[in-house]
Short mmCIF file of C-alpha atoms in Angstrom, two decimals:
data_model
loop_
_atom_site.label_atom_id
_atom_site.label_comp_id
_atom_site.label_asym_id
_atom_site.label_seq_id
_atom_site.Cartn_x
_atom_site.Cartn_y
_atom_site.Cartn_z
CA MET X 1 105.03 111.22 105.42
CA ASN X 2 106.95 108.07 104.77
CA VAL X 3 105.40 104.72 104.03
CA LEU X 4 102.74 103.36 106.40
CA SER X 5 103.03 99.61 106.79
CA PHE X 6 100.75 97.07 108.48
CA LYS X 7 101.09 93.37 109.13
CA GLY X 8 98.39 90.81 109.81
CA ILE X 9 95.47 92.99 108.68
CA ASP X 10 93.40 91.85 105.73
CA ILE X 11 90.78 93.19 103.36
CA VAL X 12 88.25 90.44 103.98
CA ALA X 13 85.56 91.44 101.49
CA VAL X 14 84.64 94.13 98.95
CA ALA X 15 81.18 94.97 97.56
CA ALA X 16 79.93 97.65 95.20
CA CYS X 17 76.44 98.90 94.42
CA VAL X 18 75.43 101.01 91.41
CA PRO X 19 72.07 102.54 90.47
CA ARG X 20 70.02 100.39 88.09
CA ASN X 21 69.50 103.35 85.74
CA VAL X 22 71.90 103.13 82.74
CA VAL X 23 72.57 106.32 80.77
CA ASP X 24 73.87 105.85 77.23
CA ASN X 25 76.29 108.69 76.54
CA ALA X 26 75.70 108.92 72.78
CA ALA X 27 71.97 109.42 73.33
CA PHE X 28 72.47 111.64 76.39
CA ALA X 29 74.78 114.10 74.64
CA LYS X 30 73.00 114.36 71.27
CA ASN X 31 71.77 117.87 72.03
CA LEU X 32 75.00 118.94 73.68
CA TYR X 33 77.05 118.10 70.58
CA PRO X 34 75.25 118.81 67.30
CA ASP X 35 78.32 117.41 65.48
CA GLU X 36 78.06 113.61 65.74
CA ILE X 37 81.72 113.01 64.84
CA GLN X 38 82.86 115.40 67.54
CA LEU X 39 80.65 113.63 70.08
CA GLN X 40 82.04 110.25 69.05
CA LYS X 41 85.58 111.60 69.48
CA ILE X 42 84.79 112.88 72.99
CA ILE X 43 83.21 109.57 74.00
CA GLU X 44 86.20 107.62 72.65
CA THR X 45 88.71 109.87 74.43
CA ILE X 46 87.09 109.85 77.84
CA GLY X 47 86.18 106.21 77.26
CA VAL X 48 82.71 106.27 78.82
CA THR X 49 80.05 104.54 76.69
CA GLU X 50 77.49 104.35 79.46
CA ARG X 51 77.21 105.22 83.14
CA ARG X 52 74.95 104.62 86.10
CA VAL X 53 72.98 107.62 87.32
CA SER X 54 71.02 107.66 90.56
CA PRO X 55 67.52 109.15 90.75
CA PRO X 56 67.06 112.18 93.07
CA SER X 57 65.75 109.91 95.84
CA VAL X 58 68.93 107.79 96.00
CA CYS X 59 71.97 109.12 97.86
CA THR X 60 75.51 107.79 98.16
CA SER X 61 74.61 106.46 101.61
CA ASP X 62 71.82 104.33 100.07
CA LEU X 63 74.25 102.72 97.63
CA CYS X 64 76.82 102.16 100.40
CA PHE X 65 74.13 100.78 102.69
CA ALA X 66 73.03 98.24 100.06
CA ALA X 67 76.66 97.21 99.47
CA ALA X 68 77.38 96.92 103.22
CA ASP X 69 74.19 95.07 104.06
CA LYS X 70 74.86 92.45 101.37
CA LEU X 71 78.53 92.18 102.33
CA LEU X 72 77.74 91.58 106.01
CA GLU X 73 75.09 89.03 105.10
CA GLU X 74 77.20 87.16 102.54
CA THR X 75 80.28 86.99 104.77
CA GLY X 76 78.19 85.96 107.79
CA THR X 77 79.65 88.83 109.79
CA ASP X 78 78.24 89.41 113.25
CA ARG X 79 77.32 93.12 113.21
CA SER X 80 78.21 93.49 116.86
CA GLU X 81 81.86 92.81 115.94
CA ILE X 82 82.14 95.98 113.82
CA ASP X 83 84.07 98.47 115.94
CA ALA X 84 84.60 101.27 113.41
CA LEU X 85 82.59 102.67 110.51
CA ILE X 86 84.23 105.14 108.14
CA PHE X 87 82.25 106.86 105.38
CA VAL X 88 84.38 108.48 102.66
CA SER X 89 82.46 110.72 100.28
CA GLN X 90 81.92 114.21 98.94
CA THR X 91 78.18 113.67 98.70
CA PRO X 92 76.98 113.16 102.28
CA ASP X 93 73.26 113.04 103.12
CA TYR X 94 73.30 116.27 105.11
CA ARG X 95 75.67 119.13 105.88
CA LEU X 96 75.32 117.76 109.38
CA PRO X 97 75.23 115.25 111.04
CA ALA X 98 77.91 112.95 109.65
CA THR X 99 76.47 110.28 107.36
CA ALA X 100 78.59 107.57 109.06
CA VAL X 101 76.64 108.07 112.28
CA VAL X 102 73.31 107.77 110.46
CA LEU X 103 74.58 104.58 108.81
CA GLN X 104 75.64 103.10 112.17
CA TYR X 105 71.97 103.13 113.18
CA ARG X 106 70.65 102.07 109.79
CA LEU X 107 73.03 99.09 109.58
CA GLY X 108 72.13 97.99 113.08
CA LEU X 109 75.66 98.39 114.43
CA SER X 110 76.55 98.73 118.09
CA LYS X 111 76.67 102.11 119.86
CA GLN X 112 80.29 101.25 120.69
CA VAL X 113 81.17 101.93 117.04
CA VAL X 114 83.57 104.74 116.15
CA ALA X 115 81.78 106.40 113.20
CA PHE X 116 82.88 109.43 111.22
CA ASP X 117 83.04 110.89 107.71
CA VAL X 118 86.09 111.67 105.60
CA ASN X 119 85.72 114.29 102.85
CA LEU X 120 87.89 113.10 99.97
CA GLY X 121 87.24 112.24 96.34
CA CYS X 122 89.38 110.28 93.93
CA SER X 123 92.07 109.50 96.52
CA GLY X 124 89.39 108.55 99.06
CA TYR X 125 89.53 104.77 98.83
CA VAL X 126 93.27 104.57 99.46
CA TYR X 127 93.02 107.15 102.26
CA GLY X 128 90.01 105.37 103.75
CA LEU X 129 91.84 102.04 103.69
CA SER X 130 94.80 103.58 105.50
CA VAL X 131 92.48 104.89 108.25
CA ALA X 132 90.68 101.55 108.47
CA PHE X 133 93.99 99.66 108.73
CA SER X 134 95.16 102.08 111.44
CA PHE X 135 92.04 101.33 113.52
CA ALA X 136 92.30 97.60 112.86
CA ASN X 137 95.91 97.74 114.04
CA ASN X 138 94.65 98.47 117.55
CA GLN X 139 94.20 95.46 119.81
CA SER X 140 90.70 96.45 120.92
CA VAL X 141 89.32 96.79 117.39
CA ARG X 142 87.92 93.64 115.79
CA LYS X 143 86.43 94.63 112.43
CA VAL X 144 86.26 97.87 110.47
CA LEU X 145 83.64 98.72 107.86
CA LEU X 146 84.81 101.18 105.23
CA LEU X 147 82.04 102.72 103.11
CA VAL X 148 83.30 104.68 100.11
CA GLY X 149 81.16 106.23 97.43
CA ASP X 150 79.97 109.25 95.55
CA THR X 151 77.07 110.41 93.41
CA PRO X 152 78.91 113.02 91.32
CA THR X 153 76.12 113.11 88.72
CA LYS X 154 74.21 115.21 91.27
CA PHE X 155 76.78 118.04 91.24
CA VAL X 156 77.81 118.12 87.56
CA SER X 157 76.11 120.55 85.20
CA ALA X 158 74.28 118.96 82.27
CA GLY X 159 75.73 121.83 80.23
CA ASP X 160 79.34 120.92 81.03
CA LEU X 161 80.61 119.59 77.71
CA SER X 162 83.00 116.98 79.07
CA ALA X 163 82.23 116.48 82.78
CA SER X 164 78.56 115.73 82.08
CA LEU X 165 79.64 112.67 80.07
CA LEU X 166 82.30 111.50 82.48
CA PHE X 167 80.84 110.75 85.89
CA GLY X 168 78.81 107.87 87.28
CA ASP X 169 77.42 107.01 90.72
CA CYS X 170 78.50 104.15 92.98
CA GLY X 171 78.68 103.16 96.65
CA THR X 172 81.00 100.48 98.02
CA ALA X 173 81.69 98.58 101.22
CA THR X 174 84.96 97.01 102.36
CA LEU X 175 85.47 94.87 105.45
CA ILE X 176 88.87 95.08 107.13
CA GLU X 177 89.92 92.74 109.90
CA LYS X 178 92.89 91.75 111.98
CA THR X 179 93.68 88.18 110.89
CA ASN X 180 97.26 87.92 112.15
CA SER X 181 98.22 86.52 108.72
CA ASP X 182 101.75 87.13 107.49
CA LYS X 183 100.53 89.61 104.86
CA SER X 184 101.96 93.11 104.79
CA THR X 185 100.20 96.14 103.35
CA TYR X 186 101.89 99.42 102.45
CA PHE X 187 100.58 102.94 101.86
CA ASN X 188 102.01 106.29 100.85
CA LEU X 189 99.79 109.36 100.98
CA PHE X 190 100.21 112.92 99.74
CA SER X 191 98.48 116.33 99.60
CA ASP X 192 99.05 119.51 97.61
CA GLY X 193 96.49 122.19 98.43
CA SER X 194 98.09 124.64 96.01
CA GLY X 195 95.96 122.94 93.34
CA TYR X 196 92.64 123.18 95.19
CA LYS X 197 91.07 125.28 92.45
CA SER X 198 91.65 122.63 89.75
CA LEU X 199 88.63 120.59 90.87
CA ILE X 200 86.19 122.55 92.96
CA ILE X 201 82.58 123.34 93.76
CA ASN X 202 83.08 126.94 94.68
CA GLY X 203 79.65 127.81 96.07
CA GLY X 204 77.30 126.41 98.67
CA GLY X 205 79.86 126.00 101.45
CA TYR X 206 80.69 128.51 104.14
CA ARG X 207 83.35 130.41 102.13
CA ASN X 208 80.80 131.25 99.44
CA PRO X 209 77.35 130.45 100.86
CA SER X 210 74.34 129.64 98.67
CA SER X 211 72.60 132.71 97.29
CA PRO X 212 70.40 133.46 94.29
CA SER X 213 73.52 134.25 92.25
CA SER X 214 75.22 130.96 93.15
CA PHE X 215 72.52 129.19 91.10
CA GLU X 216 72.94 131.40 88.02
CA SER X 217 74.52 129.52 85.12
CA ILE X 218 77.45 131.13 83.38
CA THR X 219 78.79 129.98 80.01
CA ASP X 220 82.59 129.98 79.69
CA GLU X 221 84.72 130.61 76.59
CA ASN X 222 84.59 126.90 75.66
CA GLY X 223 80.79 126.76 75.74
CA ASN X 224 80.47 124.98 79.11
CA SER X 225 77.62 126.27 81.21
CA ARG X 226 77.54 125.73 84.96
CA ASN X 227 76.67 127.54 88.16
CA SER X 228 78.99 127.94 91.14
CA GLU X 229 77.31 125.09 93.04
CA GLN X 230 78.35 122.67 90.29
CA LEU X 231 81.69 121.05 89.63
CA TYR X 232 84.45 122.97 87.88
CA MET X 233 87.25 120.82 86.54
CA ASN X 234 90.46 121.97 84.88
CA GLY X 235 91.33 118.81 82.97
CA GLY X 236 94.73 120.06 81.82
CA GLU X 237 95.89 120.88 85.36
CA ILE X 238 94.68 117.51 86.64
CA PHE X 239 96.46 115.67 83.84
CA ASN X 240 99.68 117.60 84.50
CA PHE X 241 99.42 116.78 88.22
CA THR X 242 98.80 113.10 87.49
CA LEU X 243 101.83 112.82 85.23
CA ARG X 244 104.00 114.73 87.70
CA GLU X 245 103.09 112.86 90.87
CA ILE X 246 101.43 109.48 90.33
CA VAL X 247 104.10 107.53 88.48
CA LYS X 248 106.76 108.86 90.84
CA SER X 249 104.82 108.08 94.03
CA ALA X 250 103.77 104.61 92.84
CA ASN X 251 107.40 103.80 91.98
CA GLN X 252 108.49 105.08 95.41
CA LEU X 253 105.99 102.84 97.21
CA ILE X 254 106.94 99.73 95.26
CA ALA X 255 110.65 100.40 95.83
CA SER X 256 110.17 100.96 99.55
CA CYS X 257 108.33 97.62 99.83
CA GLY X 258 111.52 96.01 98.55
CA THR X 259 109.81 94.75 95.43
CA GLU X 260 109.44 95.82 91.80
CA MET X 261 106.65 96.63 89.36
CA GLY X 262 107.11 93.24 87.70
CA CYS X 263 105.87 91.58 90.90
CA VAL X 264 102.56 93.44 90.85
CA ASP X 265 99.78 91.15 89.61
CA GLN X 266 97.07 93.76 89.11
CA PHE X 267 97.07 97.53 88.88
CA VAL X 268 93.83 99.14 90.03
CA PHE X 269 94.03 102.87 89.49
CA HIS X 270 91.40 105.56 89.89
CA GLN X 271 89.32 105.61 86.70
CA ALA X 272 89.82 109.30 85.86
CA ASN X 273 89.19 108.94 82.12
CA LYS X 274 90.38 106.49 79.45
CA PHE X 275 92.92 108.86 77.92
CA MET X 276 94.63 109.36 81.28
CA ILE X 277 94.45 105.69 82.28
CA ASP X 278 95.93 104.55 78.95
CA PHE X 279 98.69 107.13 79.16
CA LEU X 280 99.62 106.16 82.74
CA CYS X 281 99.68 102.49 81.74
CA LYS X 282 101.98 103.27 78.80
CA LYS X 283 104.22 105.61 80.81
CA MET X 284 104.65 103.02 83.55
CA LYS X 285 105.29 100.33 80.92
CA ILE X 286 102.61 98.08 82.39
CA ASN X 287 101.10 95.16 80.51
CA PRO X 288 97.57 96.50 79.74
CA GLU X 289 96.10 93.10 80.69
CA LYS X 290 97.20 93.78 84.27
CA PHE X 291 95.79 97.30 84.28
CA LEU X 292 92.14 96.89 85.21
CA VAL X 293 89.41 99.23 84.00
CA SER X 294 85.75 99.89 84.64
CA ILE X 295 85.39 103.30 83.02
CA GLU X 296 83.66 102.15 79.81
CA ASN X 297 80.43 101.03 81.46
CA TYR X 298 80.45 102.96 84.74
CA GLY X 299 82.35 106.20 84.08
CA ASN X 300 84.46 107.99 86.67
CA THR X 301 82.84 107.11 89.99
CA SER X 302 85.16 109.31 92.08
CA ALA X 303 86.17 107.65 95.38
CA ALA X 304 84.35 104.43 94.47
CA SER X 305 86.27 103.72 91.27
CA ILE X 306 88.96 101.44 92.76
CA PRO X 307 86.65 99.01 94.63
CA LEU X 308 84.14 99.13 91.73
CA THR X 309 86.94 98.15 89.34
CA LEU X 310 87.83 95.21 91.60
CA VAL X 311 84.20 94.10 91.61
CA VAL X 312 83.50 94.31 87.87
CA ASN X 313 86.71 92.47 86.96
CA ARG X 314 86.33 89.72 89.58
CA ASN X 315 85.47 86.89 87.19
CA GLU X 316 88.47 87.41 84.92
CA ASN X 317 91.09 87.86 87.62
CA ALA X 318 92.51 85.90 90.53
CA TYR X 319 93.57 88.89 92.60
CA ASN X 320 96.92 88.67 94.33
CA GLN X 321 99.48 91.46 94.79
CA VAL X 322 97.54 94.58 93.86
CA LEU X 323 98.79 98.14 93.48
CA MET X 324 96.02 100.70 93.99
CA SER X 325 96.42 104.37 93.20
CA GLY X 326 93.91 107.13 93.92
CA PHE X 327 94.47 110.71 92.78
CA GLY X 328 92.54 113.90 92.16
CA VAL X 329 90.54 116.55 93.99
CA GLY X 330 92.47 118.29 96.77
CA LEU X 331 94.92 117.78 95.24
CA SER X 332 95.27 114.55 97.11
CA TRP X 333 96.81 111.22 96.13
CA GLY X 334 97.95 107.94 97.57
CA ASN X 335 99.00 104.41 96.71
CA CYS X 336 98.44 101.08 98.42
CA PHE X 337 100.22 97.78 97.80
CA VAL X 338 98.12 94.97 99.21
CA LYS X 339 97.63 91.23 98.84
CA LEU X 340 94.05 90.29 97.96
CA ASN X 341 94.42 86.55 97.33
CA ARG X 342 91.91 85.66 100.04
CA THR X 343 89.61 88.65 99.69
CA HIS X 344 85.99 87.83 98.94
CA ILE X 345 84.77 90.05 96.11
CA LEU X 346 80.98 90.10 95.83
CA ASN X 347 79.04 90.27 92.57
CA LEU X 348 78.00 93.77 91.55
CA ILE X 349 74.82 94.90 93.30
CA GLU X 350 72.18 97.11 91.62
CA LEU X 351 69.74 99.36 93.43
CA MET R 1 113.58 115.87 68.01
CA LYS R 2 113.58 117.90 64.80
CA LYS R 3 110.97 120.64 64.36
CA GLN R 4 109.49 119.00 61.25
CA GLU R 5 109.18 115.70 63.08
CA PHE R 6 107.39 117.49 65.95
CA CYS R 7 104.95 119.14 63.51
CA SER R 8 104.16 115.75 62.03
CA GLU R 9 103.60 114.19 65.47
CA LEU R 10 101.45 117.16 66.46
CA SER R 11 99.36 116.72 63.28
CA ASP R 12 98.81 113.07 64.15
CA CYS R 13 97.88 113.66 67.76
CA LEU R 14 95.50 116.55 67.05
CA GLU R 15 94.18 114.95 63.84
CA ILE R 16 94.83 118.17 61.90
CA GLU R 17 96.46 117.67 58.50
CA ASN R 18 99.85 119.15 57.52
CA LEU R 19 100.63 121.32 60.51
CA LYS R 20 103.73 123.45 59.96
CA GLU R 21 105.72 125.75 62.20
CA SER R 22 103.87 128.70 60.68
CA SER R 23 100.38 127.18 61.09
CA ASN R 24 97.77 128.75 63.30
CA LEU R 25 96.73 126.61 66.23
CA GLU R 26 93.90 126.82 68.72
CA LEU R 27 93.62 123.96 71.18
CA THR R 28 90.33 122.44 72.28
CA SER R 29 90.18 120.95 75.78
CA LEU R 30 90.90 117.52 74.29
CA GLY R 31 93.72 119.07 72.28
CA VAL R 32 95.27 120.39 75.51
CA LEU R 33 95.35 116.85 76.93
CA SER R 34 96.85 115.46 73.73
CA VAL R 35 99.61 118.07 73.68
CA ILE R 36 100.42 117.49 77.37
CA ALA R 37 100.85 113.79 76.57
CA LEU R 38 102.93 114.48 73.45
CA VAL R 39 105.26 116.88 75.26
CA ASP R 40 105.61 114.57 78.26
CA GLU R 41 106.51 111.62 76.05
CA ASN R 42 108.97 113.41 73.81
CA PHE R 43 110.49 116.10 75.99
CA ASP R 44 109.81 114.89 79.55
CA LYS R 45 108.52 118.38 80.23
CA GLN R 46 105.38 119.96 81.69
CA LEU R 47 103.87 123.11 80.24
CA VAL R 48 101.93 125.73 82.21
CA ILE R 49 98.27 125.09 81.31
CA SER R 50 97.25 128.76 81.07
CA GLU R 51 100.14 129.38 78.64
CA LEU R 52 99.27 126.28 76.64
CA LYS R 53 95.64 127.37 76.34
CA ALA R 54 96.74 130.80 75.13
CA VAL R 55 98.81 129.38 72.25
CA LYS R 56 97.70 130.65 68.84
CA SER R 57 100.28 129.02 66.54
CA VAL R 58 102.53 125.97 66.27
CA SER R 59 105.60 128.21 66.59
CA ALA R 60 104.22 129.63 69.87
CA LEU R 61 103.79 126.07 71.15
CA MET R 62 107.37 125.27 70.12
CA ALA R 63 108.56 128.38 71.95
CA LEU R 64 106.85 127.12 75.12
CA ILE R 65 108.58 123.78 74.76
CA GLY R 66 111.83 125.68 74.32
CA ASP R 67 114.18 125.97 71.35
CA GLU R 68 116.88 124.09 73.21
CA ASN R 69 114.67 120.98 73.09
CA PHE R 70 114.75 120.80 69.29
CA SER R 71 117.78 119.46 67.49
CA ASP R 72 117.60 121.88 64.54
#
C-alpha cells in the first residue's frame, strides 16, 4: 500500500494509565540470575530499571477505561458525540465478545457507536490511528475514541530470562476528531507474515487449543522456561527485521510527505528495548534529544508504548511534527507523521 | 575492514578480551544482538539468525560475514 494521507483531522487528546504496582527489576530477577554482574548487564542492555505490573484483577480494558474516562472528562467531551470506538490489544477481556463492545457500555457511549477490536501488538497504535483517521474522514463521523493497550506481563513466563524483565502493562486513550484544520497526517503500513513465528504464543488458540500439555513448562537450551501458552520471542530475528524494514519505511514516509528528517521535531518509536532504540537512533542519525523514551521506568508496553511515551515526556517537550513508528509481532509495522502542536496530553494516570 | 580490526571490535562489543580469528566463540542472546549491530554497522549486511547462533568460533563468524568483506 502506498501512503495514506488525511487532511483536517486532529489528535485532540492522549491519555495513558499504568498500574500503581512498580516492580524493580534488580530485585525481581535476583533468583533468575545468580550472577549479579550478569543481571546488571541484562538490565542495562534492555534498559528497563522498573516496570508497572497489573494485579490479576486488572485487565487491559480497565487501564484503557480509566484513561478514556479521564480524557473525556478533562476535555469536556460529550459522550454522545463519539461515533466510533476501536480497541487495539492482544489481551482482550474474553475470547468473545469483543472488548470494544463491552467498553461502549461501560463508558456510557451511544448505541450508534461502531465498536470493534483490532488484534495487533507493537504496531497497534499506528495501525489504530490509521483506522481512526479513516472513520473520522467520513462526514457522518464526529469523534473517534481509540483505546490501545496491553498487559503483556500476564502472558510472559517468569522463567523467561530476558522477556520476564522487559514488559510492562499500560492502557491508553486517544481522541480523534475532524477539525477541518489545515494539518495533514501521513501513514505507511506494512505486514510480513513470513515472520509470524518470531513472536508468538503458540498454544491456547484454535490452531493449538489449550490442553494439559500446553501448560507444561519446557526449558530451552538457553535456560529459558516457558509453556506454549506463554510468549516466545526470537530477539535476533526481531532485531534483524527492525534494522531491515524500519529505517527504510520511515525514510520512505518522510520523503513521500515532501519533507526531510531534519524537519521532524520528535521521534516517538515503539519502545522495544533500549539496545534497539539506541541503535535505531544512531543508524538514523537522529539527535538523541529528539528521540523520546519511556522504557527505563515502564518497560516495553507493546501497543501502548507510543502514546505512553508521549504522556511521560509531556513536560519536557512542546510536541509539534512527530514521527511515530510501531513495529513487531506479526510481523507488522507502520509509521505516522503527524502534527501534535494542539494536542492535549494528559498527566499519567495510575490505577 | 581488516580481520584484526574486526576481532578487536568484536572483543569490545562482546566484552571478551583478546579475541582472535582462531578463538572459540559461543554467543549468548545478548551477544547475538551485539553482533547483528556490529555487522550491520560495518558491513551493511544481515546474517541468518540460526547460522549466527550456531557459530562456534570467530573464524566461523567471519566466514558468515564473507571473506570478500574483509580487506586482507
